[in-house]
mmCIF file of C-alpha atoms in Angstrom:
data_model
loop_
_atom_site.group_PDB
_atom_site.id
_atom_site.type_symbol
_atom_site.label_atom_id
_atom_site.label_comp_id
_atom_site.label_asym_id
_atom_site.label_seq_id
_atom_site.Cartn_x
_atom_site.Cartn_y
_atom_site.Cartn_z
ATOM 1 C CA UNK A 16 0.000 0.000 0.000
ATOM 2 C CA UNK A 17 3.408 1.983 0.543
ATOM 3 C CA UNK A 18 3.563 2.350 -3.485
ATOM 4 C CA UNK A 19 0.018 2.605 -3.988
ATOM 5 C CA UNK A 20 -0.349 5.842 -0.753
ATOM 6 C CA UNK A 21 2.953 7.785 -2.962
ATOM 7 C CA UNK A 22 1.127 6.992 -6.448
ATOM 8 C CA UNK A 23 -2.129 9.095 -5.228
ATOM 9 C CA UNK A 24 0.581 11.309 -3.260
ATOM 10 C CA UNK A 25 2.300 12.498 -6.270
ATOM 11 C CA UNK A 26 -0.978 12.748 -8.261
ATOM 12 C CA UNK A 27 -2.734 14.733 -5.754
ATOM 13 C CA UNK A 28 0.014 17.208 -5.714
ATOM 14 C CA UNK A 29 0.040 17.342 -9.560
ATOM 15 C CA UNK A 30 -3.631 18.481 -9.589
ATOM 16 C CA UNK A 31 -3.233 20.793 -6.670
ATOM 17 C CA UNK A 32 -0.110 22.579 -8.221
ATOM 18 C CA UNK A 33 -2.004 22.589 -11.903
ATOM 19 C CA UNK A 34 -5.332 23.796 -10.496
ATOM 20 C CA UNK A 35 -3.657 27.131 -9.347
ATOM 21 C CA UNK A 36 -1.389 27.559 -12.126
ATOM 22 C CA UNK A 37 -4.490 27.089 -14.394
ATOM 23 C CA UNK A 38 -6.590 29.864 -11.924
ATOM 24 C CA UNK A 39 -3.293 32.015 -12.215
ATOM 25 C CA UNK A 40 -3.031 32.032 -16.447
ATOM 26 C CA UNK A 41 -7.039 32.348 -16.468
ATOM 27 C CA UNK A 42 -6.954 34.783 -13.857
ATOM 28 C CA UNK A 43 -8.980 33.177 -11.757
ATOM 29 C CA UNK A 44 -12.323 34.038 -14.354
ATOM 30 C CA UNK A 45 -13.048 30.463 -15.045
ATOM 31 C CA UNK A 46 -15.216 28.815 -12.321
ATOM 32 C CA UNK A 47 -15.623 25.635 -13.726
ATOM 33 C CA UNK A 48 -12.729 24.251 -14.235
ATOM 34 C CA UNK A 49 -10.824 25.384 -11.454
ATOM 35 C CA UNK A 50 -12.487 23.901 -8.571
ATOM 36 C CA UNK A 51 -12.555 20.544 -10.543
ATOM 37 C CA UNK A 52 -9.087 20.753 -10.878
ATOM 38 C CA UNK A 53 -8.078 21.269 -7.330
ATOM 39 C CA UNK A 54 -10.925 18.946 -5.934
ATOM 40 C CA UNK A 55 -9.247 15.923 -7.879
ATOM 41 C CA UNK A 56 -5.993 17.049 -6.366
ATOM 42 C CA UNK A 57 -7.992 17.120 -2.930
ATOM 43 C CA UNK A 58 -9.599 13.913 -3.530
ATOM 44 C CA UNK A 59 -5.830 11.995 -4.529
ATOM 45 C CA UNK A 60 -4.340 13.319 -1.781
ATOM 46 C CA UNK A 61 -7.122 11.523 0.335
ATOM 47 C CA UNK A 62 -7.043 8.563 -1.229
ATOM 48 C CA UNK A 63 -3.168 9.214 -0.781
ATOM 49 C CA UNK A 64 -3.707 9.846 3.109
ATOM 50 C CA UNK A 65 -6.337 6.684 3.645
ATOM 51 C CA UNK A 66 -3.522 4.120 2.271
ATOM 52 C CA UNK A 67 -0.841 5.788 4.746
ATOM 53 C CA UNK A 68 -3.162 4.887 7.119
ATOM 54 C CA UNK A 69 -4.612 1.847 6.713
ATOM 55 C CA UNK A 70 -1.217 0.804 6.553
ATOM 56 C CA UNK A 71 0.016 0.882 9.305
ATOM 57 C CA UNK A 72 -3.233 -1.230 10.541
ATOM 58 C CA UNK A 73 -2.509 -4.221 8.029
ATOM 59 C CA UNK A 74 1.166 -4.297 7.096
ATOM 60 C CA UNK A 75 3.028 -4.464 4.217
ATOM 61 C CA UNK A 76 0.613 -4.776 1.080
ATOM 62 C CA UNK A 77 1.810 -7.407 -2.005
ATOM 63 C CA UNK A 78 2.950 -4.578 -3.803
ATOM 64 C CA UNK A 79 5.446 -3.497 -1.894
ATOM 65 C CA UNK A 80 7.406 -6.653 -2.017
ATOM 66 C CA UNK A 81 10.725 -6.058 -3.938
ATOM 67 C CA UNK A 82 10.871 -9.328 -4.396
ATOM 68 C CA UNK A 83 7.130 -10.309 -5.045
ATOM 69 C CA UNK A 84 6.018 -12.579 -7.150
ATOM 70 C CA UNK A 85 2.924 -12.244 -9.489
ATOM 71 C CA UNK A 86 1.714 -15.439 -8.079
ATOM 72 C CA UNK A 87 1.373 -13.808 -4.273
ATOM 73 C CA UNK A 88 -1.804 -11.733 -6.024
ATOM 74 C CA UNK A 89 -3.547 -15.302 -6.620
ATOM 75 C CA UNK A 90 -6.414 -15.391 -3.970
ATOM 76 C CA UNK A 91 -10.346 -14.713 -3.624
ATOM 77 C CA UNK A 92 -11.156 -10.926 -4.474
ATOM 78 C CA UNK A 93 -14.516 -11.507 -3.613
ATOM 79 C CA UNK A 94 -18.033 -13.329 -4.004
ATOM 80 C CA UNK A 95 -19.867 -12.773 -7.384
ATOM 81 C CA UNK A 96 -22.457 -13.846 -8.934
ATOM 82 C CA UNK A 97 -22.346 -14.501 -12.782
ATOM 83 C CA UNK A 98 -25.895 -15.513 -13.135
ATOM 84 C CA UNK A 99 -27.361 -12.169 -11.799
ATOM 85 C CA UNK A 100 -29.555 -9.577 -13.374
ATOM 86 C CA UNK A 101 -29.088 -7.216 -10.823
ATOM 87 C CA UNK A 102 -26.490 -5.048 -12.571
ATOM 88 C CA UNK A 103 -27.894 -5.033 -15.786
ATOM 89 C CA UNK A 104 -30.845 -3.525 -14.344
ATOM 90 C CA UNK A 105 -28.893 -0.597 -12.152
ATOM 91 C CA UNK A 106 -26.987 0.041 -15.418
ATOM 92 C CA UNK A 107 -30.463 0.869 -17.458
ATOM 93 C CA UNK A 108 -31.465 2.947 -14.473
ATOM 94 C CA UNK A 109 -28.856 4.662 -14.381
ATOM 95 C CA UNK A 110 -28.785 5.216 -18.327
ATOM 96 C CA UNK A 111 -32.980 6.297 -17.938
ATOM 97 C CA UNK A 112 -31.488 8.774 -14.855
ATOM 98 C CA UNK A 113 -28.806 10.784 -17.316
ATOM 99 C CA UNK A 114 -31.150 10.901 -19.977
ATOM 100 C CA UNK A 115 -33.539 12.265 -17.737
ATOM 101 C CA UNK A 116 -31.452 14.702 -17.467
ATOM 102 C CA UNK A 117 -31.679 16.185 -21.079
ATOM 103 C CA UNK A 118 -36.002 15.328 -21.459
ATOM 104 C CA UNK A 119 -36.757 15.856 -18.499
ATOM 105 C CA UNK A 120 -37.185 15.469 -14.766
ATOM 106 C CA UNK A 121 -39.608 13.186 -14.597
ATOM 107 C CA UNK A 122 -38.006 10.684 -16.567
ATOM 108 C CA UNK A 123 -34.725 11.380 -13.941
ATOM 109 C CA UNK A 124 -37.331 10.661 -10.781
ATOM 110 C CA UNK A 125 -38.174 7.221 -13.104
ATOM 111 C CA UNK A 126 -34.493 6.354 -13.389
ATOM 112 C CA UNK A 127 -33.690 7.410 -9.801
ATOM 113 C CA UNK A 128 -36.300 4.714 -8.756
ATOM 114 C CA UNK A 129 -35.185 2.084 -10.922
ATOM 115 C CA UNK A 130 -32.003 2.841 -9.913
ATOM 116 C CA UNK A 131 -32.358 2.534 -6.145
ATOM 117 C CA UNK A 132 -34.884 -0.788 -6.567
ATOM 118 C CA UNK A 133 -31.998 -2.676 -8.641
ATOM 119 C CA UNK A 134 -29.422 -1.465 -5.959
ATOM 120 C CA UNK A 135 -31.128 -2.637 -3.690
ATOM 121 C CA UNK A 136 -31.850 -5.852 -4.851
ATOM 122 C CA UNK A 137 -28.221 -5.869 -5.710
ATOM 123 C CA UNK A 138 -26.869 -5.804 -2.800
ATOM 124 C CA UNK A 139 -30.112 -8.050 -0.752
ATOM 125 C CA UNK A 140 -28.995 -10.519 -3.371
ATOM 126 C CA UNK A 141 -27.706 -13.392 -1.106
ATOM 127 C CA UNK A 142 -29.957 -12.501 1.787
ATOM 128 C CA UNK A 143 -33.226 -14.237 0.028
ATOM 129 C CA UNK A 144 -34.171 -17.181 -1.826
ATOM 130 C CA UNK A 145 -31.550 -19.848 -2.667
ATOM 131 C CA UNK A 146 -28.750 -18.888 -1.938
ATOM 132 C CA UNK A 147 -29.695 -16.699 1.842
ATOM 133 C CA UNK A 148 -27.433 -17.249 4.690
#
């Protein structure tokens, strides 16, 4: 996590340091681009400060090994289903929800529910049914 805490270090910096040279040469007239800017740089150096943290909770991560193997990042990443509809579903939602934003809002308030109902069911997934606990 050592490697991973001094990527998003570096990064954060970068968009910090560009975000005011950009509000400098615009002279600080363009208000959208600006804040983006320095709230990525914000948001890396977060990340940057989370993975200094956590690790010195959990150790020395895989990646920061010098002499790792790729084999040591075999393992289980996680449960997944491949038979589930549940994304699929939250995707189209979601793709109803932006183009509510261009019709109109009623379509977005559509989208928002389907949204939320295949999120939901998402994540409820292996609490019912089947495959429940």
């Amino acid at each position: 996590m050592n490697v991973a805490a001094k990527i998003f270090g570096i990064i954060g910096v970068f968009f910090v340091i560009v975000g005011f040279v950009y509000g400098f040469w615009t002279e600080w007239t363009e208000w959208a681009g600006i804040p983006a800017l320095l709230a990525l740089g914000g948001m890396g150096l977060m990340i940057a400060w989370y993975l200094q943290a956590t690790e010195k909770r959990y150790g020395q991560g895989v990646s920061d090994d010098e002499d790792g193997e790729i084999i040591a990042y075999a393992g289980t990443y996680g449960t997944f289903a491949p038979w589930s509809w549940w994304p699929l579903g939250l995707g189209l939602g979601c793709a109803v929800s932006f183009a509510g934003l261009a019709v109109g809002w009623w379509v977005f308030i559509i989208g928002a529910a389907l949204s939320m109902f295949f999120c939901i069911g998402w994540v409820y997934e292996f609490s019912r049914g089947k495959y429940a606990h």
